[in-house]
mmCIF file of C-alpha atoms in Angstrom:
data_model
loop_
_atom_site.group_PDB
_atom_site.id
_atom_site.type_symbol
_atom_site.label_atom_id
_atom_site.label_comp_id
_atom_site.label_asym_id
_atom_site.label_seq_id
_atom_site.Cartn_x
_atom_site.Cartn_y
_atom_site.Cartn_z
ATOM 1 C CA UNK A 1 -115.901 51.988 81.524
ATOM 2 C CA UNK A 2 -112.692 52.094 79.471
ATOM 3 C CA UNK A 3 -113.289 52.379 75.727
ATOM 4 C CA UNK A 4 -110.357 51.530 73.447
ATOM 5 C CA UNK A 5 -109.351 53.677 70.472
ATOM 6 C CA UNK A 6 -110.483 50.910 68.105
ATOM 7 C CA UNK A 7 -113.908 50.887 69.759
ATOM 8 C CA UNK A 8 -114.167 54.658 69.399
ATOM 9 C CA UNK A 9 -113.386 54.404 65.679
ATOM 10 C CA UNK A 10 -116.133 51.822 65.141
ATOM 11 C CA UNK A 11 -118.505 54.064 67.113
ATOM 12 C CA UNK A 12 -121.238 51.484 67.656
ATOM 13 C CA UNK A 13 -124.653 52.884 68.322
ATOM 14 C CA UNK A 14 -125.441 52.351 71.984
ATOM 15 C CA UNK A 15 -129.153 51.738 72.481
ATOM 16 C CA UNK A 16 -130.594 51.952 76.016
ATOM 17 C CA UNK A 17 -130.931 48.467 77.476
ATOM 18 C CA UNK A 18 -134.650 48.929 78.168
ATOM 19 C CA UNK A 19 -135.248 49.903 74.510
ATOM 20 C CA UNK A 20 -133.418 46.785 73.347
ATOM 21 C CA UNK A 21 -135.420 44.679 75.813
ATOM 22 C CA UNK A 22 -138.691 46.098 74.479
ATOM 23 C CA UNK A 23 -137.612 45.512 70.865
ATOM 24 C CA UNK A 24 -136.911 41.846 71.553
ATOM 25 C CA UNK A 25 -140.178 41.490 73.490
ATOM 26 C CA UNK A 26 -142.055 42.583 70.367
ATOM 27 C CA UNK A 27 -140.687 39.565 68.493
ATOM 28 C CA UNK A 28 -142.811 37.304 70.681
ATOM 29 C CA UNK A 29 -146.290 37.035 69.157
ATOM 30 C CA UNK A 30 -148.076 36.554 72.478
ATOM 31 C CA UNK A 31 -146.327 39.464 74.224
ATOM 32 C CA UNK A 32 -147.013 41.686 71.218
ATOM 33 C CA UNK A 33 -150.708 40.744 71.042
ATOM 34 C CA UNK A 34 -151.382 41.343 74.744
ATOM 35 C CA UNK A 35 -149.133 44.437 74.687
ATOM 36 C CA UNK A 36 -146.985 43.359 77.619
ATOM 37 C CA UNK A 37 -143.213 43.643 77.669
ATOM 38 C CA UNK A 38 -142.183 40.148 78.680
ATOM 39 C CA UNK A 39 -139.134 38.431 77.217
ATOM 40 C CA UNK A 40 -139.350 34.719 76.448
ATOM 41 C CA UNK A 41 -136.261 32.540 76.541
ATOM 42 C CA UNK A 42 -136.323 32.009 72.781
ATOM 43 C CA UNK A 43 -136.111 35.764 72.176
ATOM 44 C CA UNK A 44 -133.530 36.230 74.933
ATOM 45 C CA UNK A 45 -131.409 33.460 73.420
ATOM 46 C CA UNK A 46 -131.670 35.129 69.999
ATOM 47 C CA UNK A 47 -130.501 38.425 71.537
ATOM 48 C CA UNK A 48 -127.608 36.807 73.431
ATOM 49 C CA UNK A 49 -126.426 35.095 70.233
ATOM 50 C CA UNK A 50 -126.742 38.319 68.221
ATOM 51 C CA UNK A 51 -124.702 40.171 70.853
ATOM 52 C CA UNK A 52 -122.127 37.363 70.905
ATOM 53 C CA UNK A 53 -122.646 36.796 74.630
ATOM 54 C CA UNK A 54 -123.404 33.179 73.746
ATOM 55 C CA UNK A 55 -120.342 31.884 71.963
ATOM 56 C CA UNK A 56 -120.858 28.123 72.551
ATOM 57 C CA UNK A 57 -117.505 27.864 74.327
ATOM 58 C CA UNK A 58 -117.528 30.090 77.399
ATOM 59 C CA UNK A 59 -121.300 30.653 77.461
ATOM 60 C CA UNK A 60 -123.701 28.205 75.831
ATOM 61 C CA UNK A 61 -127.435 28.284 75.236
ATOM 62 C CA UNK A 62 -127.717 25.666 77.977
ATOM 63 C CA UNK A 63 -125.927 27.976 80.434
ATOM 64 C CA UNK A 64 -128.279 30.780 79.467
ATOM 65 C CA UNK A 65 -131.328 28.545 79.897
ATOM 66 C CA UNK A 66 -130.261 27.298 83.328
ATOM 67 C CA UNK A 67 -130.105 30.890 84.589
ATOM 68 C CA UNK A 68 -133.494 31.616 82.990
ATOM 69 C CA UNK A 69 -135.081 28.498 84.498
ATOM 70 C CA UNK A 70 -134.806 29.914 88.035
ATOM 71 C CA UNK A 71 -137.760 32.225 87.263
ATOM 72 C CA UNK A 72 -140.048 29.267 86.461
ATOM 73 C CA UNK A 73 -141.944 31.383 83.932
ATOM 74 C CA UNK A 74 -142.492 31.403 80.194
ATOM 75 C CA UNK A 75 -141.243 34.991 79.982
ATOM 76 C CA UNK A 76 -139.636 37.564 82.283
ATOM 77 C CA UNK A 77 -140.110 41.268 82.985
ATOM 78 C CA UNK A 78 -137.409 43.912 82.611
ATOM 79 C CA UNK A 79 -136.606 43.861 86.347
ATOM 80 C CA UNK A 80 -136.276 40.069 86.233
ATOM 81 C CA UNK A 81 -134.109 40.419 83.133
ATOM 82 C CA UNK A 82 -131.676 42.619 85.082
ATOM 83 C CA UNK A 83 -131.495 39.952 87.804
ATOM 84 C CA UNK A 84 -130.984 37.348 85.075
ATOM 85 C CA UNK A 85 -128.025 39.264 83.637
ATOM 86 C CA UNK A 86 -126.400 39.555 87.072
ATOM 87 C CA UNK A 87 -126.855 35.831 87.648
ATOM 88 C CA UNK A 88 -125.479 34.859 84.233
ATOM 89 C CA UNK A 89 -122.476 37.163 84.628
ATOM 90 C CA UNK A 90 -121.784 35.846 88.128
ATOM 91 C CA UNK A 91 -122.238 32.183 87.183
ATOM 92 C CA UNK A 92 -120.016 32.395 84.100
ATOM 93 C CA UNK A 93 -117.556 34.912 85.627
ATOM 94 C CA UNK A 94 -118.285 37.597 83.043
ATOM 95 C CA UNK A 95 -118.112 41.363 83.359
ATOM 96 C CA UNK A 96 -121.710 42.516 83.824
ATOM 97 C CA UNK A 97 -120.946 45.902 82.268
ATOM 98 C CA UNK A 98 -119.367 44.182 79.242
ATOM 99 C CA UNK A 99 -122.407 41.905 78.799
ATOM 100 C CA UNK A 100 -124.742 44.918 78.958
ATOM 101 C CA UNK A 101 -122.548 46.812 76.483
ATOM 102 C CA UNK A 102 -122.699 43.919 74.003
ATOM 103 C CA UNK A 103 -126.482 43.741 74.379
ATOM 104 C CA UNK A 104 -126.774 47.496 73.771
ATOM 105 C CA UNK A 105 -124.548 47.607 70.692
ATOM 106 C CA UNK A 106 -125.593 44.539 68.693
ATOM 107 C CA UNK A 107 -128.374 46.416 66.917
ATOM 108 C CA UNK A 108 -132.124 46.113 67.270
ATOM 109 C CA UNK A 109 -133.794 43.080 65.726
ATOM 110 C CA UNK A 110 -135.798 43.465 62.516
ATOM 111 C CA UNK A 111 -139.409 44.517 62.962
ATOM 112 C CA UNK A 112 -141.690 41.548 63.612
ATOM 113 C CA UNK A 113 -143.622 40.371 60.578
ATOM 114 C CA UNK A 114 -146.779 39.633 62.599
ATOM 115 C CA UNK A 115 -147.518 43.281 63.416
ATOM 116 C CA UNK A 116 -149.672 45.292 61.059
ATOM 117 C CA UNK A 117 -148.382 48.531 59.631
ATOM 118 C CA UNK A 118 -150.210 51.143 57.584
#
């Protein structure tokens, strides 16, 4: 992937996609309680907005939901998430690698407040 000089100067921290997925899964109370990494649409939407994939002009929350709806589940696994990204990129004519890059460089969400820490 081509990285511009301006991008190199900003040097965003690139977090592995699976790590980002797991971080957003932990924001869901149910997934955190049962210790399963499943991503609900509400958390996925939050991530897509944070990464500026959803911009309400080219890609809307409705577009994102319609791609998510195909799974007919409350939450999706990491493998399903990868399929979701391919579908969203294809449907909205986006660069899949660019979408993944945005998701990896937007920064992890704050720690959930429902988890106990010592």
